[in-house]
Coordinates of C-alpha atoms in Angstrom, one line a residue:
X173 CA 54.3 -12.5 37.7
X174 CA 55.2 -14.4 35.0
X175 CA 54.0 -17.8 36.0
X176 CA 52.1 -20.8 35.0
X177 CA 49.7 -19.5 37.2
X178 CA 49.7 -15.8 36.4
X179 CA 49.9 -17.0 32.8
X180 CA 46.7 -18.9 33.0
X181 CA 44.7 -16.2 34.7
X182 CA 45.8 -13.8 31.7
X183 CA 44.7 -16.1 29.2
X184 CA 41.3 -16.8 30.5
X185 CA 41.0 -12.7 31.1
X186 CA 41.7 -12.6 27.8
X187 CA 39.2 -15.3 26.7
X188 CA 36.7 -13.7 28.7
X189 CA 37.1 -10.2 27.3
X190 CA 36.9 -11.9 24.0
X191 CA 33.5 -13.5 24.5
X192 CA 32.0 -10.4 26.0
X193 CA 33.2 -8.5 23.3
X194 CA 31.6 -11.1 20.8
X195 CA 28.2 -11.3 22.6
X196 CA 28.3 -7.2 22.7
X197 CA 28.9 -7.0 19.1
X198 CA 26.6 -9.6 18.0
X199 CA 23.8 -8.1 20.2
X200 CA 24.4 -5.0 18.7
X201 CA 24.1 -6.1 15.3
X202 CA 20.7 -8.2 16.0
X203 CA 19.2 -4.6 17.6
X204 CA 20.8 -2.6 14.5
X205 CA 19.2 -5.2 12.3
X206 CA 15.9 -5.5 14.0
X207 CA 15.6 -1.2 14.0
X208 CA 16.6 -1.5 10.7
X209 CA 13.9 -4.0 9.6
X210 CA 11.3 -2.1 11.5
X211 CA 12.2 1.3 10.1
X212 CA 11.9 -0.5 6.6
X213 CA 8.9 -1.9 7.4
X214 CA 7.4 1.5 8.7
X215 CA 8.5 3.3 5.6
X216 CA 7.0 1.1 3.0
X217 CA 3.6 1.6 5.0
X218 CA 4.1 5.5 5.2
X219 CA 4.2 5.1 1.5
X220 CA 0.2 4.4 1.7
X221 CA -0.7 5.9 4.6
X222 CA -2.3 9.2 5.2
X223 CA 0.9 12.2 6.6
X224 CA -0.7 11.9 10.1
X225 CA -1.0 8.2 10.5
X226 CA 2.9 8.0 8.9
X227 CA 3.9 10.1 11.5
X228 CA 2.3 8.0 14.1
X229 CA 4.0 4.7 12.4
X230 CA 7.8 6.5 13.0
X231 CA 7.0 7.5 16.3
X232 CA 5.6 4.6 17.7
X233 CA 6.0 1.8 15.3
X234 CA 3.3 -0.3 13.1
X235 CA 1.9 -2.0 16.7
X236 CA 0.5 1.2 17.2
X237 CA -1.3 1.2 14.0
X238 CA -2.6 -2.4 14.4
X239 CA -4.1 -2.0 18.1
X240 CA -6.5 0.4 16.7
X241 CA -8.9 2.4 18.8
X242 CA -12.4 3.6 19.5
X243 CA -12.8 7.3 19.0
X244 CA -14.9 10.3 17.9
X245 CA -14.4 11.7 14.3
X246 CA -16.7 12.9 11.1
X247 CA -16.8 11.0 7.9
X248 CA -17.2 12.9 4.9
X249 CA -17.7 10.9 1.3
X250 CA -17.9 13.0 -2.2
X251 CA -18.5 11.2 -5.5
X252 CA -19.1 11.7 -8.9
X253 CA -22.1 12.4 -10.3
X254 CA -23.4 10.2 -13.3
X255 CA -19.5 9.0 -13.5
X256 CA -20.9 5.7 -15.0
X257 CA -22.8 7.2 -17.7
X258 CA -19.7 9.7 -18.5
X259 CA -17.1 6.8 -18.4
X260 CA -18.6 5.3 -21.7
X261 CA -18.8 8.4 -23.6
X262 CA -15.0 9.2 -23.2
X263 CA -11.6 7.2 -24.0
X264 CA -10.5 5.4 -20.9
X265 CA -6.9 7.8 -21.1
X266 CA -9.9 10.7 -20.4
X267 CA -11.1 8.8 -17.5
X268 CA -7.5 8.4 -16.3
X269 CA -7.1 12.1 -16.5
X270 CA -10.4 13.0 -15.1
X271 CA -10.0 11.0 -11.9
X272 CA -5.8 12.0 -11.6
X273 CA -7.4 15.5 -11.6
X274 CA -10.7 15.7 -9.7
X275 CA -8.5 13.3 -6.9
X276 CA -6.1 16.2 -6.8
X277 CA -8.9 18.7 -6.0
X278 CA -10.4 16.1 -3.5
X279 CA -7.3 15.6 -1.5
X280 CA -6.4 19.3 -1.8
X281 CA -9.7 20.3 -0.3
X282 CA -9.8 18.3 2.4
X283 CA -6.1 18.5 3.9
X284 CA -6.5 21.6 3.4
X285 CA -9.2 21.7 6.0
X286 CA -7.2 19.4 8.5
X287 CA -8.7 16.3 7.1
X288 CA -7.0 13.1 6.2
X289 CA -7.6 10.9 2.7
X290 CA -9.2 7.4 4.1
X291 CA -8.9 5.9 0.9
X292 CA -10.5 6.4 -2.7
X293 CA -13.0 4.3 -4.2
X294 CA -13.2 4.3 -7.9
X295 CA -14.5 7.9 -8.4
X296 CA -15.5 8.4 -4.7
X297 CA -13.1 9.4 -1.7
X298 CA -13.6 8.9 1.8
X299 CA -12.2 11.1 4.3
X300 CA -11.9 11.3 8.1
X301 CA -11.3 14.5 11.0
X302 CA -10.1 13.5 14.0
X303 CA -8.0 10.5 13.2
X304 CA -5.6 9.4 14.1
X305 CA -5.5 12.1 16.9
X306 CA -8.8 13.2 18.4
X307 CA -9.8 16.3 17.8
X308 CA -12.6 18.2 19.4
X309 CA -12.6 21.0 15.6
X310 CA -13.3 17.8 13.7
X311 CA -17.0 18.4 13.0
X312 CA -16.1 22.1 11.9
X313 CA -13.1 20.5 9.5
X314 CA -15.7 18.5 7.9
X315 CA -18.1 21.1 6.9
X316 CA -14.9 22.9 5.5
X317 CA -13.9 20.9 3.8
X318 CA -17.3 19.7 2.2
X319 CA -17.2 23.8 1.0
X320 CA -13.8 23.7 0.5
X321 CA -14.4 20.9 -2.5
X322 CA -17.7 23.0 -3.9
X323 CA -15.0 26.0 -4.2
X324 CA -12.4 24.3 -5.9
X325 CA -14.7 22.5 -8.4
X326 CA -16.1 25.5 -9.6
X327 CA -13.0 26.9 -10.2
X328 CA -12.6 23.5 -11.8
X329 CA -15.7 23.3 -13.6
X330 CA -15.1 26.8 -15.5
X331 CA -11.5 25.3 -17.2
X332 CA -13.6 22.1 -18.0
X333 CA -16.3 24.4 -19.4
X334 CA -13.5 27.0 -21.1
X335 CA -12.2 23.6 -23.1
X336 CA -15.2 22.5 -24.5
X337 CA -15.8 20.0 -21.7
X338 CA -18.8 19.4 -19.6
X339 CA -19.1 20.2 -16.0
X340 CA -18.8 17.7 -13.3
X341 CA -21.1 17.9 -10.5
X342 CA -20.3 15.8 -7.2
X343 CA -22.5 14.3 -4.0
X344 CA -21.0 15.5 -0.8
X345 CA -22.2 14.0 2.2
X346 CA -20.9 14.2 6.1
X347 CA -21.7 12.3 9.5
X348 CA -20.1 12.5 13.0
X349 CA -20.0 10.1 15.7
X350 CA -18.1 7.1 16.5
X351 CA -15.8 5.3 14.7
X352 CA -12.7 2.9 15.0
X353 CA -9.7 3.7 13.6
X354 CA -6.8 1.2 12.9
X355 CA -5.2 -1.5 10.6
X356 CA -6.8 -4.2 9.2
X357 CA -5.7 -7.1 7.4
X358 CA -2.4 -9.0 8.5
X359 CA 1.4 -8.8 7.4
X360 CA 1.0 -9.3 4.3
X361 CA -1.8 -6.7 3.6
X362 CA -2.0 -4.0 6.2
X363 CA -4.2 -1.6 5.3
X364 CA -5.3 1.8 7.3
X365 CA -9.2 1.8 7.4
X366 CA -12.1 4.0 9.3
X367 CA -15.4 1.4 10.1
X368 CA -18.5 1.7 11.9
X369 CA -21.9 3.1 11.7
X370 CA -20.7 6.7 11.1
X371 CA -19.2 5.3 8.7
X372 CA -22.4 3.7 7.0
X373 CA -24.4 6.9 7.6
X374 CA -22.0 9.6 6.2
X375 CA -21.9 7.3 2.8
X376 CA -26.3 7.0 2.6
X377 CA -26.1 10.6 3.1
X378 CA -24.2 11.3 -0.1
X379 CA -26.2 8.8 -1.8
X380 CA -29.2 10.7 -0.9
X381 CA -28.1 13.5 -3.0
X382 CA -29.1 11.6 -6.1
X383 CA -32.4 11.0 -5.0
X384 CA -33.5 14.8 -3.5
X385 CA -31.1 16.9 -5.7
X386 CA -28.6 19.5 -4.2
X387 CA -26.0 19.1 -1.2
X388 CA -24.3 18.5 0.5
X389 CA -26.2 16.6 3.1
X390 CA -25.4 16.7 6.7
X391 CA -26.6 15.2 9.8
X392 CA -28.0 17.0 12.9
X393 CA -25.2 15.1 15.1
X394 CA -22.5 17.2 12.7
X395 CA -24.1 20.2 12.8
X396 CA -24.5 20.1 16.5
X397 CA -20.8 19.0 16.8
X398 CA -19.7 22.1 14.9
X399 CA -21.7 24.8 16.2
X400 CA -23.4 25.4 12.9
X401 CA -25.8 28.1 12.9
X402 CA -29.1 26.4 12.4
X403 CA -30.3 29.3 10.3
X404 CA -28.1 28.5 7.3
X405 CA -29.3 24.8 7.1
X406 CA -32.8 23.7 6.4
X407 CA -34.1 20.1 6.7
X408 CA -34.9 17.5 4.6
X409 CA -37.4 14.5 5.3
X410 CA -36.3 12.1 7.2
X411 CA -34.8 8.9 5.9
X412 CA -33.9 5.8 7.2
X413 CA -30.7 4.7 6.5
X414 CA -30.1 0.5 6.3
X415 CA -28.9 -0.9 9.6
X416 CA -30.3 1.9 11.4
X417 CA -33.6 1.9 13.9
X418 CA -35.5 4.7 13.0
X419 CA -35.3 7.9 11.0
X420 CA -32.4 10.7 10.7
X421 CA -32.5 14.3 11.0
X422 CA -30.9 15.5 7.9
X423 CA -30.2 19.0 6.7
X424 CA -28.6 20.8 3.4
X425 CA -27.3 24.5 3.2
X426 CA -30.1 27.0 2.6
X427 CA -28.8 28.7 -0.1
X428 CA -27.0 25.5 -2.1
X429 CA -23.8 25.7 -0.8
X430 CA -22.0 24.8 2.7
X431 CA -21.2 28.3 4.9
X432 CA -18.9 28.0 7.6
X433 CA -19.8 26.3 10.7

């Protein structure tokens, strides 16, 4: 029992257990430091990324944020009316303000109605229904939330007008169709972003509320999407939006503002 032999056989037991042990605690440290890095890395992005696409980050990590995919969803873009013109009649602390608040009423508005922020873009804000999850109510969201943000900057617009400050008016205008839906950029810059046509088209249409007066504006594919009732919508003439063959069936609320769908 207590022999050279015996001795020897305990020893390199012994050895073995030791390296096993070693390999088993090193391995665990790489994985705990690898989760660790990746949890890290999934937080920071949650810091600027929409609650929805965050929650797709923890549960499936930042690769499923950089595959991306091809999907239905309606675009929605609101900006400013005239915001050029009003920046150079007021201190840029006012602009600050202006944009802190009316961003506030923009986000409100629309994740109220089950929409997600895309991004803002100086005084504009682009956001999306449908992403990252499908979602076959996404057309309806959209024209919620397009009245959703006439609602809340009225209510807005009479506290401006209570102060002594002028009303703000805003283009609204909403598209559906396809879009993709991913990260773009690389490591060092990931950024969540919405492209495509849809894309394109839901921006002319708010641009074409300069040029006709009144919104929002809406396409037929949205309003078809939703359920609208055609009653409540009348058209406008057709335009022809860059990049696109041929014209678009366009439509604004009857009465001025945007009734449920």
């Amino acid at each position: 029992m207590f022999g050279d032999h015996a001795n020897t056989l305990r020893l390199a037991m012994i050895v073995a257990t030791g390296t096993v042990l070693a390999l088993v605690v090193r391995r665990a440290r790489e994985t705990l430091a690898s989760g660790l890095a990746e949890a890290e890395r999934s937080a920071n992005l949650s810091r600027y990324l929409p609650r929805p696409v965050a929650a797709l980050v923890a549960a499936q990590g930042v690769a499923a944020l950089s595959r991306g995919r091809r999907q239905l969803a309606a675009v929605l873009f609101a900006d400013i009316v005239g915001f050029t013109a009003l920046a150079e009649r007021v201190t840029p602390e006012q602009v600050g303000r202006l944009l802190t608040e009316i961003r506030a009423l923009q986000r409100q508005a629309i994740e109220g109605a089950g929409g997600i922020v895309d991004k803002f873009i100086g005084d504009a804000v682009m956001a999306v229904f449908g992403i990252p999850e499908p979602d076959p109510d996404a057309p309806r969201r959209a024209l919620a939330a397009a009245a959703a943000l006439q609602q809340r900057l009225a209510a807005w617009n009479s506290t401006r007008v209570a102060a002594g400050e002028p009303p703000i008016a805003i283009g609204i205008g909403a598209h559906f169709g396809e879009v993709f839906a991913g990260a773009v950029g690389d490591a060092e810059r990931l950024e969540f972003a919405t492209l495509g046509h849809t894309v394109n088209v839901a921006q002319r249409c708010e641009q074409l509320t300069r040029e006709i007066g009144g919104g929002p504006i809406v396409t037929a594919a949205l309003l078809e999407a939703a359920g609208a009732d055609p009653a409540a919508w009348q058209p406008i003439p057709a335009s022809t939006v860059r990049g696109r063959l041929g014209p678009l069936r366009l439509f604004r609320p009857v009465d001025g503002t945007t009734p449920p769908a």
